[in-house]
Short mmCIF file of C-alpha atoms in Angstrom, two decimals:
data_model
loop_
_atom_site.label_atom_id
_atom_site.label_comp_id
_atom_site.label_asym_id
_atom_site.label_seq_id
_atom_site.Cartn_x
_atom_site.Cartn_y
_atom_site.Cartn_z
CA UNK A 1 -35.25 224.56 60.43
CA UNK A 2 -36.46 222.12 57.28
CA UNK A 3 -35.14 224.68 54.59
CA UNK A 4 -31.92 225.13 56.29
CA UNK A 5 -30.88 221.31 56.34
CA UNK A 6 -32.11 221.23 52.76
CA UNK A 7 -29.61 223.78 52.06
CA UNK A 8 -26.75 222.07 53.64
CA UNK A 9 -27.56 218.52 52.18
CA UNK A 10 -25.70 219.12 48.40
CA UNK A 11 -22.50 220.90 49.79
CA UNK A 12 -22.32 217.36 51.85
CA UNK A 13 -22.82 215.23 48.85
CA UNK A 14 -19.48 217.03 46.65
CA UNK A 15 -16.98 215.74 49.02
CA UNK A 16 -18.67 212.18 48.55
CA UNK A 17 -18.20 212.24 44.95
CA UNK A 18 -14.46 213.53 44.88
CA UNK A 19 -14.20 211.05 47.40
CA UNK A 20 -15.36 208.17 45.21
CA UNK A 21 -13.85 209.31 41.95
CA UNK A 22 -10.17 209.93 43.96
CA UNK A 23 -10.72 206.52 45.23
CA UNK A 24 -11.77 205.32 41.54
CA UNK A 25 -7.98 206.95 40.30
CA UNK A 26 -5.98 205.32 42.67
CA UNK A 27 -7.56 201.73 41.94
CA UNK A 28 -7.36 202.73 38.32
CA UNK A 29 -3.49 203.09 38.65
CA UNK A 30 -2.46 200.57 40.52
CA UNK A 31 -4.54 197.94 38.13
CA UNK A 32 -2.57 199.39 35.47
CA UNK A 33 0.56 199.04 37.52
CA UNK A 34 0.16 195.46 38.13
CA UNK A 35 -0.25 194.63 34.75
CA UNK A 36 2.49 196.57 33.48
CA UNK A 37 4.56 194.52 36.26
CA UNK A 38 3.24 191.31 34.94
CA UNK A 39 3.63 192.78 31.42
CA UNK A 40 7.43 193.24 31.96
CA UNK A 41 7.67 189.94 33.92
CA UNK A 42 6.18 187.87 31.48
CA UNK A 43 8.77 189.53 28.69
CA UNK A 44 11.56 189.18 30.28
CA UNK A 45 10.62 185.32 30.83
CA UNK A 46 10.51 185.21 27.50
CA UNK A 47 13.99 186.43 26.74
CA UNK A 48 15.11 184.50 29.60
CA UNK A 49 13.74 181.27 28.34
CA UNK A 50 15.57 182.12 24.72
CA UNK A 51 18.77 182.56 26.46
CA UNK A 52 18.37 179.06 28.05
CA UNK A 53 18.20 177.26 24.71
CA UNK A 54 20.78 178.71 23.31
CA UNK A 55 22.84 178.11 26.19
CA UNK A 56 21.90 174.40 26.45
CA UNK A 57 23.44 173.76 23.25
CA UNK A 58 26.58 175.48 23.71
CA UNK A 59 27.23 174.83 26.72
CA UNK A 60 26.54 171.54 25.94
CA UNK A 61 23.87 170.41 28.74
CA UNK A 62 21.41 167.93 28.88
CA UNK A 63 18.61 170.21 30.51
CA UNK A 64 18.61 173.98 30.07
CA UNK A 65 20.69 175.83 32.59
CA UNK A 66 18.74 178.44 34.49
CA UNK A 67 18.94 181.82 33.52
CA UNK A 68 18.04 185.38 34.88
CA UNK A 69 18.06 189.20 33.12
CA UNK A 70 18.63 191.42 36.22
CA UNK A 71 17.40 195.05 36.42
CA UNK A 72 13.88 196.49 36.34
CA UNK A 73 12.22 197.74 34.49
CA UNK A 74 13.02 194.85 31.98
CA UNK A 75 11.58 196.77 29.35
CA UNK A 76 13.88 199.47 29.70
CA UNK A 77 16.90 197.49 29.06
CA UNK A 78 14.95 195.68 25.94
CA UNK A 79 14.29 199.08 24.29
CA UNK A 80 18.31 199.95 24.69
CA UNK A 81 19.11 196.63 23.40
CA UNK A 82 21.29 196.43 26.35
CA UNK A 83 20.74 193.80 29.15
CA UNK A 84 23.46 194.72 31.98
CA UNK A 85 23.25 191.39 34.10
CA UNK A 86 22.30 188.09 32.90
CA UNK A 87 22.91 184.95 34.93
CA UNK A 88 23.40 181.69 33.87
CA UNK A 89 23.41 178.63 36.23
CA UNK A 90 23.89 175.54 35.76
CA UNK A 91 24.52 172.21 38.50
CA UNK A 92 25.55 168.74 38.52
CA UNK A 93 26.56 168.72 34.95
CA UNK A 94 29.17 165.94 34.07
CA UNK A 95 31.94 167.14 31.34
CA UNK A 96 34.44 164.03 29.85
CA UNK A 97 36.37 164.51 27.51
CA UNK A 98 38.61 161.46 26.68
CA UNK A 99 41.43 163.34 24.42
CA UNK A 100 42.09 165.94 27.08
CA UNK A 101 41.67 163.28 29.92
CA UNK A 102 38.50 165.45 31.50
CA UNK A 103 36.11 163.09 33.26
CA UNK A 104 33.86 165.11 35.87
CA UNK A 105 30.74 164.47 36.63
CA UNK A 106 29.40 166.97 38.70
CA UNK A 107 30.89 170.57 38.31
CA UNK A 108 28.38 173.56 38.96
CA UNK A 109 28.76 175.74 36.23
CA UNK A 110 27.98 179.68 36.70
CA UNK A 111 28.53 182.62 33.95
CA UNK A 112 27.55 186.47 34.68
CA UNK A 113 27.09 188.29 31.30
CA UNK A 114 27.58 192.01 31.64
CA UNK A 115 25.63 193.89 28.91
CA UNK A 116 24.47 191.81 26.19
CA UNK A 117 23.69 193.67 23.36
CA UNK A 118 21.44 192.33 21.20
CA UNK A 119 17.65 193.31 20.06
CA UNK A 120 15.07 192.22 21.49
CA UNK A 121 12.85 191.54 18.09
CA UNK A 122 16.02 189.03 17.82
CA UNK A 123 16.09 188.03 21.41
CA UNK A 124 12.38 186.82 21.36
CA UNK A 125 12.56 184.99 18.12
CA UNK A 126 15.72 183.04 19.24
CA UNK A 127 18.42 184.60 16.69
CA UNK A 128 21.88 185.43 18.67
CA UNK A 129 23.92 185.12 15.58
CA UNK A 130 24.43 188.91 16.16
CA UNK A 131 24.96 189.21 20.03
CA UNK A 132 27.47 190.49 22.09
CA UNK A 133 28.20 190.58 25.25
CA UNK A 134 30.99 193.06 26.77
CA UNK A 135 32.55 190.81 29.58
CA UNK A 136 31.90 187.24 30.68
CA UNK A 137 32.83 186.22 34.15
CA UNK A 138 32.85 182.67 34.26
CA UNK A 139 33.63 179.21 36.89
CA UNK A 140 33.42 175.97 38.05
CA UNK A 141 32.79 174.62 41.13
CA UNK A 142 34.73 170.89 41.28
CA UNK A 143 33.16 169.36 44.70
CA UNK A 144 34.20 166.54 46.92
CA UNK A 145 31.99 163.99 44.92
CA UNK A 146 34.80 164.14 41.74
CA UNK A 147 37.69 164.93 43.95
CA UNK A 148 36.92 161.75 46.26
CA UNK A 149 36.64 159.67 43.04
CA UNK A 150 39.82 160.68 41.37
CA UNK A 151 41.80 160.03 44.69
CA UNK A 152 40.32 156.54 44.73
CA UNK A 153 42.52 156.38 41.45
CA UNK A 154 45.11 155.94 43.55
CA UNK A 155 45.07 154.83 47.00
CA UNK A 156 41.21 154.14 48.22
CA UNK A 157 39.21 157.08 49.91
CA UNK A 158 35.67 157.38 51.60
CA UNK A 159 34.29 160.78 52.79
CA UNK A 160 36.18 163.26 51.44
CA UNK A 161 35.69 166.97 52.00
CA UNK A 162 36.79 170.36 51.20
CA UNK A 163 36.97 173.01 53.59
CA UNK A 164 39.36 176.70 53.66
CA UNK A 165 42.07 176.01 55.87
CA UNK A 166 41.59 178.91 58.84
CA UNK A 167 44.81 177.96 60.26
CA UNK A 168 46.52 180.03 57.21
CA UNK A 169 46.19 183.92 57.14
CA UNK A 170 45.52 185.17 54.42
CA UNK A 171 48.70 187.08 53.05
CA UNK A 172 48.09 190.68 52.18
CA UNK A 173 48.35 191.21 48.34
CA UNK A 174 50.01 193.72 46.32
CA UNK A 175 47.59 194.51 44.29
CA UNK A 176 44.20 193.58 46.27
CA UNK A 177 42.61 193.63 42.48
CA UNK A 178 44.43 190.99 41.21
CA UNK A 179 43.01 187.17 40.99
CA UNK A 180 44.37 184.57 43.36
CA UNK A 181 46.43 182.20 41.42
CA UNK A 182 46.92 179.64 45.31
CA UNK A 183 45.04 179.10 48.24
CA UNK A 184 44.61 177.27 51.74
CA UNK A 185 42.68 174.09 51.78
CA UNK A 186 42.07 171.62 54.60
CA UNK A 187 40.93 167.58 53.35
CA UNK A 188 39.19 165.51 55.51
CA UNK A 189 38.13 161.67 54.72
CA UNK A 190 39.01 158.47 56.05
CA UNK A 191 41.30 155.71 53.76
CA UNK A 192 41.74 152.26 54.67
CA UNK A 193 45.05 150.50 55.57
CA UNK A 194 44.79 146.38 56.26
CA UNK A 195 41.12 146.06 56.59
CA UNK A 196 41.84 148.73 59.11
CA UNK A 197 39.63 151.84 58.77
CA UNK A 198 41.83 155.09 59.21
CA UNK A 199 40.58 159.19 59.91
CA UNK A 200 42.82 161.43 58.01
CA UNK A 201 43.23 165.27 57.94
CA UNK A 202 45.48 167.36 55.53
CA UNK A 203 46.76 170.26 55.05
CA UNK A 204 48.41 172.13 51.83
CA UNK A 205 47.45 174.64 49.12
CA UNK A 206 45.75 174.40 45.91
CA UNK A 207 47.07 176.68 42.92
CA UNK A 208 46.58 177.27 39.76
CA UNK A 209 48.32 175.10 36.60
CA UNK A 210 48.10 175.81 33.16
CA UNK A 211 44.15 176.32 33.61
CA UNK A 212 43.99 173.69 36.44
CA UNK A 213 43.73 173.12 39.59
CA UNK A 214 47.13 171.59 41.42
CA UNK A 215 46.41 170.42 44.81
CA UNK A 216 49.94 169.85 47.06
CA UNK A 217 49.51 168.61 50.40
CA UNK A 218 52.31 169.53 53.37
CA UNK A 219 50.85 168.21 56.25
CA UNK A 220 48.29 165.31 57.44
CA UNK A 221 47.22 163.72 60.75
CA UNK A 222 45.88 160.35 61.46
CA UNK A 223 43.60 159.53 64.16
CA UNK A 224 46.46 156.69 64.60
CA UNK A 225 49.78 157.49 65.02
CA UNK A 226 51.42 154.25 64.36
CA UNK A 227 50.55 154.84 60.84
CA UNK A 228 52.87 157.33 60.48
CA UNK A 229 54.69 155.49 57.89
CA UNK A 230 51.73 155.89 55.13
CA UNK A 231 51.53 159.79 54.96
CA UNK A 232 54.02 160.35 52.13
CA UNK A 233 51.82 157.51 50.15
CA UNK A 234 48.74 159.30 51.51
CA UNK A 235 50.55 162.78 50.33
CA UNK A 236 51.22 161.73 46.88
CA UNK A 237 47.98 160.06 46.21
CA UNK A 238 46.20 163.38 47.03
CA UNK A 239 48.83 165.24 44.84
CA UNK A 240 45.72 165.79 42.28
CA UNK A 241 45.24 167.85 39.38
CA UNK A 242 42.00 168.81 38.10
CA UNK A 243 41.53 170.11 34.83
CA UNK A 244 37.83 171.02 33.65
CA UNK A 245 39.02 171.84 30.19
CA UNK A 246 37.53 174.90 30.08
CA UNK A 247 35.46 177.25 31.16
CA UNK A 248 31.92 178.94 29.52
CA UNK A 249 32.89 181.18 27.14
CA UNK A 250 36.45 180.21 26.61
CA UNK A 251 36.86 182.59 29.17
CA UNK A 252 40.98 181.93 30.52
CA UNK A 253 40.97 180.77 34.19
CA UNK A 254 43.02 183.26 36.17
CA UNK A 255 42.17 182.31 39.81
CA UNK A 256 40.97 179.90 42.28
CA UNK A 257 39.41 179.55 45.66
CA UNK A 258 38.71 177.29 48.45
CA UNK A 259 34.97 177.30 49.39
CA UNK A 260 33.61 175.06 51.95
CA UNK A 261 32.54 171.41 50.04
CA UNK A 262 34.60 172.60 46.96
CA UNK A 263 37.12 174.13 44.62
CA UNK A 264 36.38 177.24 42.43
CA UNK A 265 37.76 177.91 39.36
CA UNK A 266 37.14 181.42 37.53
CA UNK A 267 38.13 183.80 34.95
CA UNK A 268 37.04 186.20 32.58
CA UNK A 269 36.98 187.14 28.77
CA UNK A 270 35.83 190.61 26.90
CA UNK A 271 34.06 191.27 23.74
CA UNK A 272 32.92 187.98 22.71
CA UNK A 273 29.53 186.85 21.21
CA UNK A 274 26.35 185.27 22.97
CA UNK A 275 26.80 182.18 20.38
CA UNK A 276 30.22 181.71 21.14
CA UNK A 277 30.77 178.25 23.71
#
């Protein structure tokens, strides 16, 4: 009985070992997995936080806009020299411009860069001079804050917002691809008429002006009908058009939207380099 458990005792102890040492290569790879993770994190903060200075200074901002490569594995993309989504983001950034009349103070700013082609010994040690980047998509976002202020130009205004008109269906295009040059918007706020404090609600379009936003107005309410006699004042004061200059890139505006709290302006431009404004 003693020499046949002896005999049985090492063919038990072989499955123990390939046990451990399996157990041993699976911890082994997925230590080496989390640092090459980290590893391709940490690189592409790096090129992200090269991007952001050089953005800061031509898009002219006072802190640096936040930015994010896309796509893993980062260093993938850094080895091809290609970078197929970068995002740029920046908010509450004032733009005034007294020659061209621009005085907004806080637009949101976004640009998508689809593959920027640059290398990544030049990426990491902050030289763009040779950069490219195949298309820009870039906007603004003008929100109630500047449009309530440049109404009070006019006639005075409290609480203004922004909001799609859903009334309005949306027409069917002829070409579903092509930008949207007008659209539905809906203004509420409240103005004040003799000391007297009056709701307002109006309806019209916004479209697109020579790189601008137009805003026309058709129709507005008042909570008090006896005012009636105000609206085409009310109408012309909220006849606004808002003109950003420009957008990142020098990319041309070709369309806007309505977006709940504000106006979007967007457009896109090929070919052009990571230095350029």
């Amino acid at each position: 009985m003693t020499a046949g458990f002896s005999g049985q005792s090492p063919a038990r102890a072989r499955p123990r070992r390939k046990s451990r040492r399996g157990k041993f290569l699976v911890i082994t790879v997925i230590v080496l997995g989390v640092l090459l993770v980290a590893a391709d994190f940490a690189l592409a903060a790096a090129g992200e936080y090269q991007i952001a200075q050089r953005m800061r200074e031509k898009l002219q901002l006072d802190e640096d806009p936040s930015v994010r490569i896309n796509g893993f594995p980062f260093i993938l993309q850094a080895l091809r020299g290609d970078y197929q989504h970068v995002e740029i983001r920046a908010y509450g950034v004032p733009i005034k411009d007294e020659q061209q009349g621009v005085d907004l103070r806080d637009l949101d700013i976004e640009a998508d860069l689809l593959h920027t082609r640059v290398e990544l010994s030049d990426l990491l040690a902050g030289n763009v001079s040779k950069a490219t980047i195949d298309t820009v998509k870039g906007s603004v976002r003008i929100k109630a804050l500047d449009l309530n202020r440049l109404a009070n130009q006019v006639t005075p205004f409290d609480k203004l917002s922004i909001e799609p008109d859903n009334r309005v269906a949306t027409p069917v295009p002829a070409n579903p691809k092509a930008p949207k040059t007008t659209a539905a918007v809906k203004l509420s706020g409240e103005t004040n008429v003799a000391g007297k404090v009056v709701t307002l609600t109006a309806y019209g379009q916004i479209a697109l002006v020579s790189g601008a936003i137009q805003i026309n107005i058709d129709d507005i309410e008042l909570n008090d009908a006896s005012l009636k006699q105000i609206v085409p004042q009310l109408r012309q004061a909220l006849a606004i058009k808002i003109d950003p200059g420009t957008l990142p890139f020098n990319a041309t505006p070709t369309a806007v939207e309505v977006e709940s709290g504000s106006f979007k302006l967007s457009g896109e431009i090929a070919d052009v380099p990571l230095s350029q404004r």
